Coordinates of C-alpha atoms in Angstrom, one line a residue:
M1365 CA -24.3 -0.5 8.0
S1366 CA -21.5 -0.6 10.4
K1367 CA -18.3 -0.3 9.1
K1368 CA -15.9 -3.0 8.9
K1369 CA -13.1 -3.1 11.9
V1370 CA -9.1 -3.4 10.9
F1371 CA -6.6 -3.7 13.5
V1372 CA -3.2 -1.7 12.6
L1373 CA -0.7 -4.1 14.6
L1374 CA 2.0 -1.9 16.2
P1375 CA 4.6 -4.0 17.1
D1376 CA 7.3 -1.1 17.9
G1377 CA 7.9 2.0 17.4
V1378 CA 9.0 2.4 14.1
G1379 CA 6.0 2.3 12.4
L1380 CA 5.0 5.5 14.3
R1381 CA 6.2 7.8 12.1
N1382 CA 4.4 6.3 8.6
F1383 CA 1.1 4.9 10.6
V1384 CA 0.2 6.9 12.9
Y1385 CA 2.1 10.6 12.4
S1386 CA 0.8 10.3 8.6
N1387 CA -2.4 10.7 7.4
F1388 CA -3.0 6.7 7.5
Y1389 CA -5.8 7.1 9.7
E1390 CA -7.5 9.9 8.8
I1391 CA -8.0 8.1 5.1
G1392 CA -8.5 4.5 6.6
K1393 CA -11.3 5.7 9.5
Q1394 CA -13.4 7.6 6.2
N1395 CA -14.5 3.9 5.2
Y1396 CA -13.2 1.6 8.2
D1397 CA -13.2 1.2 12.1
V1398 CA -9.9 1.4 12.3
V1399 CA -8.3 0.5 15.6
F1400 CA -4.6 0.3 16.7
W1401 CA -2.9 -2.4 18.3
N1402 CA -0.4 -0.9 20.2
N1403 CA 2.7 -2.9 21.9
T1404 CA 4.8 0.8 22.1
P1405 CA 5.2 2.9 24.8
F1406 CA 3.8 6.0 22.8
D1407 CA 0.2 6.8 24.0
L1408 CA -2.0 7.0 21.0
A1409 CA -5.0 9.0 23.4
E1410 CA -2.7 11.9 22.7
F1411 CA -4.3 11.7 19.0
N1412 CA -7.7 10.5 20.1
Y1413 CA -6.6 7.4 18.5
P1414 CA -8.6 4.3 19.3
E1415 CA -6.0 1.9 20.6
I1416 CA -5.9 -1.6 22.2
K1417 CA -2.7 -1.8 24.5
F1418 CA -1.1 -5.0 24.9
E1419 CA -0.7 -6.4 28.4
K1420 CA 2.5 -7.7 29.2
P1421 CA 3.4 -9.6 25.7
I1422 CA 6.0 -12.2 26.4
F1423 CA 6.6 -14.6 23.4
H1424 CA 7.9 -18.3 24.0
P1425 CA 10.9 -18.5 25.4
F1426 CA 13.0 -20.1 22.2
T1427 CA 11.5 -18.1 20.1
D1428 CA 13.9 -15.8 19.6
V1429 CA 16.7 -17.8 19.4
V1430 CA 14.9 -20.0 16.5
K1431 CA 14.3 -16.3 15.4
N1432 CA 18.0 -15.9 14.6
G1433 CA 18.9 -19.0 14.2
I1434 CA 16.4 -18.8 11.0
I1435 CA 18.2 -15.2 10.0
Q1436 CA 21.8 -16.8 9.9
A1437 CA 20.7 -20.1 8.0
S1438 CA 18.6 -17.6 5.6
L1439 CA 21.8 -15.5 5.1
T1440 CA 23.7 -18.6 4.7
K1441 CA 21.2 -20.3 2.3
N1442 CA 21.5 -16.7 0.1
S1443 CA 25.2 -17.0 0.3
K1444 CA 25.2 -20.6 -1.3
I1445 CA 22.5 -20.3 -3.9
E1446 CA 24.0 -17.0 -4.8
N1447 CA 27.6 -18.0 -4.6
D1448 CA 28.2 -14.0 -2.7
K1449 CA 29.6 -13.1 0.2
V1450 CA 28.0 -10.2 1.0
Y1451 CA 25.4 -12.3 3.0
D1452 CA 27.8 -12.5 5.5
T1453 CA 28.2 -8.9 5.9
Y1454 CA 24.9 -8.9 7.1
R1455 CA 25.5 -10.7 10.3
F1456 CA 25.8 -9.1 13.7
K1457 CA 28.4 -9.9 16.4
P1458 CA 27.4 -12.3 18.8
N1459 CA 27.5 -11.0 22.6
T1460 CA 29.4 -14.0 24.2
S1461 CA 29.5 -12.5 27.6
G1462 CA 27.6 -14.3 30.2
L1463 CA 26.8 -18.3 30.2
K1464 CA 23.0 -18.1 28.6
N1465 CA 24.3 -15.5 25.6
K1466 CA 27.1 -18.6 24.7
L1467 CA 24.5 -21.4 25.3
K1468 CA 21.9 -19.0 22.6
N1469 CA 24.9 -18.5 20.5
T1470 CA 26.1 -22.5 20.4
V1471 CA 22.2 -23.2 19.4
V1472 CA 22.2 -20.5 16.5
S1473 CA 25.5 -21.7 15.1
F1474 CA 23.8 -25.2 15.1
L1475 CA 20.5 -24.3 13.4
N1476 CA 22.9 -22.2 10.9
S1477 CA 24.9 -25.2 9.9
N1478 CA 22.6 -27.5 9.9
Y1479 CA 19.2 -26.1 8.6
S1480 CA 20.5 -23.4 6.1
N1481 CA 17.8 -24.8 3.3
Q1482 CA 14.4 -23.8 2.4
K1483 CA 13.0 -26.8 3.6
A1484 CA 14.3 -26.7 7.0
I1485 CA 13.9 -22.7 7.0
L1486 CA 10.2 -23.4 6.3
G1487 CA 10.7 -26.1 9.6
L1488 CA 11.8 -23.9 11.9
R1489 CA 8.9 -21.5 11.2
N1490 CA 6.4 -23.4 11.7
Q1491 CA 8.3 -24.9 15.1
V1492 CA 8.2 -21.3 16.1
N1493 CA 4.2 -21.2 15.5
K1494 CA 3.8 -24.4 16.9
W1495 CA 5.3 -22.4 20.1
E1496 CA 4.1 -19.2 20.1
R1497 CA 0.4 -20.9 20.2
S1498 CA 1.1 -22.6 23.0
T1499 CA 2.0 -19.3 24.8
S1500 CA -0.6 -17.6 27.2
F1501 CA -0.2 -14.0 25.0
Y1502 CA -1.4 -16.3 22.4
E1503 CA -4.2 -17.0 24.5
K1504 CA -4.6 -13.1 25.4
C1505 CA -4.4 -12.4 21.6
R1506 CA -7.1 -14.8 20.8
T1507 CA -9.9 -13.8 23.4
I1508 CA -9.4 -9.9 22.2
L1509 CA -9.7 -10.6 18.6
E1510 CA -12.6 -12.9 19.6
A1511 CA -14.6 -9.6 21.9
E1512 CA -13.2 -7.1 19.0
K1513 CA -13.9 -9.4 16.0
P1514 CA -11.7 -7.0 13.4
D1515 CA -12.2 -8.3 9.6
F1516 CA -8.7 -7.8 9.0
I1517 CA -4.5 -7.3 10.8
F1518 CA -2.4 -5.0 9.2
C1519 CA 1.0 -5.4 10.7
T1520 CA 3.0 -2.1 10.2
N1521 CA 6.6 -4.2 9.9
Q1522 CA 8.0 -7.9 9.5
R1523 CA 10.7 -8.2 11.8
Q1524 CA 9.4 -8.3 15.3
S1525 CA 8.9 -11.4 17.3
I1526 CA 6.4 -10.4 19.4
A1527 CA 4.2 -9.7 16.4
I1528 CA 3.7 -13.8 15.8
A1529 CA 1.4 -14.7 18.6
P1530 CA -1.2 -11.9 17.4
L1531 CA -1.3 -12.6 13.9
L1532 CA -1.7 -16.6 15.0
A1533 CA -4.6 -15.6 16.6
A1534 CA -5.9 -14.1 13.7
T1535 CA -5.0 -16.5 11.5
D1536 CA -6.4 -19.5 13.7
L1537 CA -10.1 -17.4 13.7
G1538 CA -9.9 -17.0 9.7
I1539 CA -9.0 -12.9 9.9
P1540 CA -6.9 -11.7 7.2
T1541 CA -3.5 -10.2 7.9
A1542 CA -0.5 -8.6 6.2
T1543 CA 2.7 -7.4 7.2
F1544 CA 4.7 -3.8 5.7
I1545 CA 8.5 -4.4 4.6
F1546 CA 9.3 -1.4 6.6
S1547 CA 12.5 -0.4 4.9
W1548 CA 14.3 -0.7 1.7
D1549 CA 17.6 -3.0 2.8
N1550 CA 15.0 -5.7 4.6
L1551 CA 14.9 -8.4 2.7
P1552 CA 18.5 -8.9 1.6
K1553 CA 19.3 -8.6 5.4
A1554 CA 17.0 -11.7 6.1
T1555 CA 14.3 -10.3 8.4
M1556 CA 11.2 -11.3 7.7
V1557 CA 9.9 -12.9 10.9
V1558 CA 6.2 -12.8 10.5
Q1559 CA 4.0 -14.8 8.2
T1560 CA 0.9 -13.4 6.8
D1561 CA -1.7 -13.5 4.1
F1562 CA 0.0 -10.3 2.4
Y1563 CA 2.6 -8.3 1.5
Y1564 CA 3.0 -4.4 1.3
V1565 CA 5.9 -3.6 -0.3
W1566 CA 7.5 -0.6 -1.9
S1567 CA 8.4 -1.6 -5.3
Q1568 CA 8.3 -3.7 -7.9
H1569 CA 11.5 -4.0 -7.4
M1570 CA 11.1 -4.7 -3.5
K1571 CA 8.2 -7.4 -4.8
H1572 CA 11.0 -9.1 -7.0
E1573 CA 12.9 -9.5 -4.0
L1574 CA 10.4 -10.9 -1.8
L1575 CA 9.7 -13.6 -4.6
H1576 CA 13.7 -14.1 -4.9
Y1577 CA 14.3 -14.5 -1.3
H1578 CA 10.9 -16.0 -0.1
P1579 CA 10.1 -18.6 -2.7
E1580 CA 7.1 -19.9 -0.2
I1581 CA 5.3 -16.6 -1.0
H1582 CA 3.0 -16.1 -4.4
E1583 CA 3.3 -13.4 -6.2
N1584 CA -0.5 -12.9 -5.7
Q1585 CA 0.5 -12.3 -2.1
I1586 CA 2.2 -8.9 -3.1
K1587 CA 1.1 -6.0 -3.1
V1588 CA 2.9 -3.5 -4.0
T1589 CA 1.7 -0.1 -2.4
G1590 CA 4.7 2.5 -2.0
T1591 CA 5.6 3.7 1.7
P1592 CA 4.4 6.7 4.0
Q1593 CA 7.8 7.5 4.9
F1594 CA 8.2 10.0 2.4
E1595 CA 4.4 11.5 2.1
F1596 CA 5.0 14.5 4.9
H1597 CA 8.0 16.1 1.8
Y1598 CA 4.9 17.1 -0.3
D1599 CA 2.9 18.4 2.5
A1600 CA 3.0 22.5 2.7
S1601 CA 1.5 22.4 6.3
I1602 CA 4.4 21.4 8.1
F1603 CA 6.9 23.9 5.7
L1604 CA 7.8 26.5 7.7
D1605 CA 8.5 29.8 6.7
R1606 CA 12.5 30.1 6.2
D1607 CA 12.7 33.1 8.3
L1608 CA 10.9 31.3 11.2
F1609 CA 13.4 28.2 10.5
F1610 CA 16.2 29.8 11.3
K1611 CA 15.6 31.6 13.9
T1612 CA 14.0 28.5 15.5
Y1613 CA 17.5 26.8 15.0
G1614 CA 20.5 29.7 15.5
L1615 CA 20.9 29.5 12.0
D1616 CA 22.8 32.5 10.2
T1617 CA 20.0 33.9 7.8
N1618 CA 22.9 35.1 5.1
K1619 CA 24.5 31.5 5.2
K1620 CA 23.7 29.2 2.4
Y1621 CA 23.7 25.5 4.5
I1622 CA 24.8 22.1 3.8
C1623 CA 23.0 19.3 5.5
Y1624 CA 25.8 16.6 7.0
S1625 CA 23.0 13.2 8.1
G1626 CA 25.0 11.1 10.7
D1627 CA 25.3 7.6 10.6
D1628 CA 24.5 5.1 13.7
I1629 CA 27.6 3.4 14.8
T1630 CA 27.4 0.4 13.7
T1631 CA 26.8 1.5 10.2
C1632 CA 30.0 4.3 10.0
P1633 CA 31.7 4.0 13.5
D1634 CA 33.9 7.1 12.0
D1635 CA 31.2 9.2 11.2
E1636 CA 32.2 11.9 13.4
V1637 CA 35.6 12.0 11.4
Y1638 CA 34.0 12.6 8.0
L1639 CA 31.7 15.3 9.6
N1640 CA 35.5 16.9 10.9
D1641 CA 36.4 16.6 7.3
V1642 CA 33.5 18.3 5.8
A1643 CA 34.3 20.8 8.2
K1644 CA 37.5 21.5 7.0
A1645 CA 36.0 21.6 3.5
V1646 CA 33.3 24.1 4.6
T1647 CA 35.9 26.4 6.2
E1648 CA 38.2 26.6 2.9
L1649 CA 35.4 27.8 0.5
N1650 CA 34.5 30.1 3.1
Q1651 CA 38.1 31.4 3.2
K1652 CA 37.4 32.2 -0.4
G1653 CA 34.5 33.9 0.0
A1654 CA 31.6 31.2 -0.2
N1655 CA 29.3 31.9 3.3
L1656 CA 28.0 28.6 4.3
G1657 CA 27.0 26.5 7.2
I1658 CA 26.5 23.4 8.2
I1659 CA 23.1 22.2 9.6
F1660 CA 24.0 18.5 11.5
R1661 CA 21.5 15.9 12.1
R1662 CA 22.4 13.0 13.8
S1663 CA 21.0 9.6 13.4
P1664 CA 18.3 9.2 15.4
V1665 CA 19.6 6.5 17.7
D1666 CA 23.0 7.9 18.5
F1667 CA 22.8 9.6 21.2
S1668 CA 26.8 9.0 21.8
S1669 CA 29.2 12.1 22.6
R1670 CA 31.6 11.3 19.7
Y1671 CA 30.3 14.5 18.0
D1672 CA 31.6 16.9 20.2
S1673 CA 34.4 17.9 19.9
T1674 CA 34.3 18.6 16.2
L1675 CA 30.6 20.1 17.1
E1676 CA 33.0 22.5 19.8
E1677 CA 36.0 23.0 17.5
F1678 CA 33.6 23.9 14.2
K1679 CA 30.9 25.8 16.4
D1680 CA 30.7 29.0 13.8
I1681 CA 30.0 26.4 11.2
I1682 CA 27.7 23.5 12.4
V1683 CA 24.0 23.9 14.3
S1684 CA 23.0 20.7 15.0
I1685 CA 19.3 20.1 15.1
N1686 CA 18.6 16.9 16.5
P1687 CA 15.7 14.2 15.1
D1688 CA 13.0 14.3 18.0
W1689 CA 13.2 11.0 19.0
D1690 CA 12.8 9.5 22.5
K1691 CA 14.4 7.2 24.3
I1692 CA 12.9 4.6 26.4
G1693 CA 14.8 1.6 26.8
D1694 CA 18.2 0.3 25.8
G1695 CA 17.7 -1.3 22.3
W1696 CA 17.7 0.5 18.9
N1697 CA 13.7 0.0 18.5
T1698 CA 13.3 1.3 21.9
I1699 CA 13.9 4.8 20.7
I1700 CA 10.8 6.3 18.8
P1701 CA 10.1 9.8 16.9
K1702 CA 7.7 11.9 18.2
P1703 CA 5.3 13.7 15.8
N1704 CA 7.4 17.3 15.3
D1705 CA 10.1 15.1 14.1
N1706 CA 8.5 15.2 10.7
S1707 CA 8.3 18.5 10.6
V1708 CA 12.3 19.3 11.8
L1709 CA 13.5 16.9 9.0
V1710 CA 11.4 18.1 6.3
N1711 CA 12.0 21.7 7.3
T1712 CA 15.7 20.5 7.5
I1713 CA 15.8 19.2 3.9
K1714 CA 14.2 22.5 2.8
Y1715 CA 16.8 24.7 4.0
S1716 CA 19.4 22.9 3.1
E1717 CA 21.6 23.0 -0.5
L1718 CA 22.5 19.7 -0.5
V1719 CA 23.3 16.3 1.8
I1720 CA 26.2 14.4 2.6
N1721 CA 26.3 11.2 4.2
L1722 CA 27.3 7.8 3.9
G1723 CA 25.2 5.5 1.7
S1724 CA 21.6 6.6 3.6
S1725 CA 18.0 6.7 2.3
M1726 CA 18.4 10.2 2.5
V1727 CA 19.4 10.6 -0.6
F1728 CA 15.9 10.2 -1.9
D1729 CA 14.5 12.5 0.9
F1730 CA 16.6 15.1 -1.2
T1731 CA 16.2 13.7 -3.9
I1732 CA 11.8 14.9 -3.6
F1733 CA 13.0 18.4 -3.1
N1734 CA 14.9 18.4 -6.2
K1735 CA 18.8 18.2 -4.1
P1736 CA 21.8 16.9 -5.0
C1737 CA 23.6 13.8 -2.3
L1738 CA 27.0 13.4 -2.2
Y1739 CA 27.9 10.2 -1.0
I1740 CA 31.2 9.7 1.2
N1741 CA 33.7 6.8 -0.6
Y1742 CA 36.9 6.8 1.7
D1743 CA 38.0 5.2 4.8
V1744 CA 39.7 7.5 7.1
N1745 CA 43.4 7.0 8.8
N1746 CA 43.3 5.5 11.9
K1747 CA 39.8 3.2 11.6
K1748 CA 38.5 2.5 15.1
D1749 CA 37.5 -0.8 13.4
K1750 CA 40.0 -2.5 11.2
D1751 CA 37.8 -4.3 9.5
W1752 CA 35.3 -2.0 8.7
S1753 CA 34.9 -0.1 5.2
V1754 CA 33.3 1.7 3.2
R1755 CA 33.8 -0.8 0.3
K1756 CA 31.4 -3.3 2.8
I1757 CA 28.8 -0.7 2.9
Y1758 CA 28.6 0.0 -0.7
E1759 CA 28.4 -3.4 -1.7
F1760 CA 25.4 -4.1 -0.2
V1761 CA 22.9 -5.6 -2.1
H1762 CA 20.1 -2.3 -1.9
F1763 CA 22.5 -0.2 -3.3
R1764 CA 23.0 -2.7 -6.3
S1765 CA 19.2 -1.2 -7.4
M1766 CA 21.0 2.0 -8.5
P1767 CA 20.7 2.3 -12.0
S1768 CA 23.5 4.6 -12.6
K1769 CA 27.1 5.6 -10.5
E1770 CA 25.6 9.2 -11.5
A1771 CA 22.9 9.1 -8.8
V1772 CA 24.8 10.7 -6.1
I1773 CA 27.9 12.5 -6.3
W1774 CA 31.2 10.6 -4.7
I1775 CA 33.5 11.9 -2.1
S1776 CA 36.6 9.6 -3.0
D1777 CA 38.8 11.6 -0.9
S1778 CA 38.9 14.5 2.0
K1779 CA 40.8 16.7 -0.2
A1780 CA 37.8 16.6 -2.8
I1781 CA 35.4 17.2 -0.6
A1782 CA 35.5 21.5 -0.8
N1783 CA 36.0 21.1 -5.0
L1784 CA 32.5 18.7 -5.1
V1785 CA 30.7 21.0 -2.4
E1786 CA 31.2 23.9 -4.9
K1787 CA 30.5 22.5 -7.8
A1788 CA 27.2 20.7 -6.5
L1789 CA 26.1 24.0 -5.6
A1790 CA 26.7 25.3 -8.8
E1791 CA 25.0 22.6 -10.6
N1792 CA 22.6 19.9 -9.8
S1793 CA 24.2 17.1 -12.2
T1794 CA 22.8 14.4 -10.8
I1795 CA 18.6 14.7 -10.1
N1796 CA 17.7 13.0 -13.2
Q1797 CA 19.6 9.3 -12.0
S1798 CA 18.8 10.3 -8.4
T1799 CA 15.1 10.2 -9.5
N1800 CA 15.6 7.3 -11.8
W1801 CA 16.6 5.3 -8.3
F1802 CA 14.0 7.2 -6.3
E1803 CA 10.9 5.8 -8.5
K1804 CA 12.0 2.7 -8.8
I1805 CA 12.8 2.2 -4.7
T1806 CA 9.2 3.2 -4.1
E1807 CA 5.7 3.8 -5.9
Q1808 CA 4.7 6.8 -7.7
P1809 CA 3.5 9.2 -7.1
A1810 CA 5.0 8.8 -3.5
N1811 CA 2.7 11.1 -2.0
K1812 CA 0.2 8.6 -2.2
A1813 CA 0.8 5.6 -0.4
S1814 CA -1.5 5.2 2.3
E1815 CA -4.1 5.1 -0.1
R1816 CA -2.5 3.0 -1.7
I1817 CA -2.4 0.7 1.3
W1818 CA -6.2 0.9 2.2
N1819 CA -7.5 0.4 -1.2
E1820 CA -5.7 -3.3 -1.0
I1821 CA -7.0 -3.7 1.8
K1822 CA -10.6 -2.6 0.6
N1823 CA -9.5 -5.2 -2.4
V1824 CA -9.2 -8.0 0.1
L1825 CA -12.2 -7.0 2.4
N1826 CA -14.7 -6.6 -0.5
G1827 CA -13.5 -9.4 -2.6

């Protein structure tokens, strides 16, 4: 008997790590004919994976501007319903250069003002669907599906307009669809662009969020699976020997290293100043007899030179181990991970004593290895952006999931860094609470997410 066919839809490169570089395909192919429907520039032939490439996908010219209007209207709706101004902090400053952008902004502003309720937002989504069904791209997708006859479509993230037409074509042909909610902070940000039969989420916590923000979705459509992004941390086959790792990246085998995990320039415009503060604190500790270094892992989407002066000033302390990602375009979603970055990340964690950052999910990566996280919690002098503050970051909805403030160590003053690092190295006092947080954020065991996703697909196909 022939295997049932599952299409894994990759609308962009953000799903590569979870669903191409992981064991997701190997698990699925045991029972299914798995084909990647690939809109990334990455050639899956490198892995000998079956793929069908998108051919010049173009969505309807009105789709993207209305999508942005839906996002803004959804944030306004949530702000009004909850009487909570935090949703306004999720808005990006619009591009106001040129007549075209000004017209788009006018449309988005109109939609935000006049469609910020559940019924109106669903009406806008239905209009987008009508537009997408009228495109030649939709017809191409439908033709592919009619020829290939897949039994299930699994979309690797919910955020991309380019995924709307393929999923609509599947729905119109009676093919069941599902999408994966990509990140732990996505739902409060109103990033739901696609509509599918099923929604795969990280945790019960995220399930409740999805029901809260999208009352049009029914509980039986939501499946709690966890996320494959943490599975690599349990894969001993990519662990490097300490001497090899240190030699590969020019680390001093006599030193202990702490990790500074960088943020993108939007999240933290003063990130290089914080790195400089940490380097000064490590210098202070080393003068007292410690023998510490810093591994700097920059944000994968930050290719700027803003850290250069600090890296030069503290070159005897800081070693950069950059994420192994490729920049193939100007947008953040055109910067894609390479397979080797899993090993780079995991071994950076394995051979660091702790991590320092501003509000990153790296707290969970380090928790898996029973290592503490220190969150930066102060504003620098002479901020680049006077309207930016760490307070805005920690007011985001996803930080409200923290079961206790003791899940991390809070750095509330640059002068306290040395003392807090010293204490964290001596005793990991946060591990119990950070573990509780991690278990709340993603289904356990965290290394079985791919299996749970395939089990949910099996339930649909055998139902």
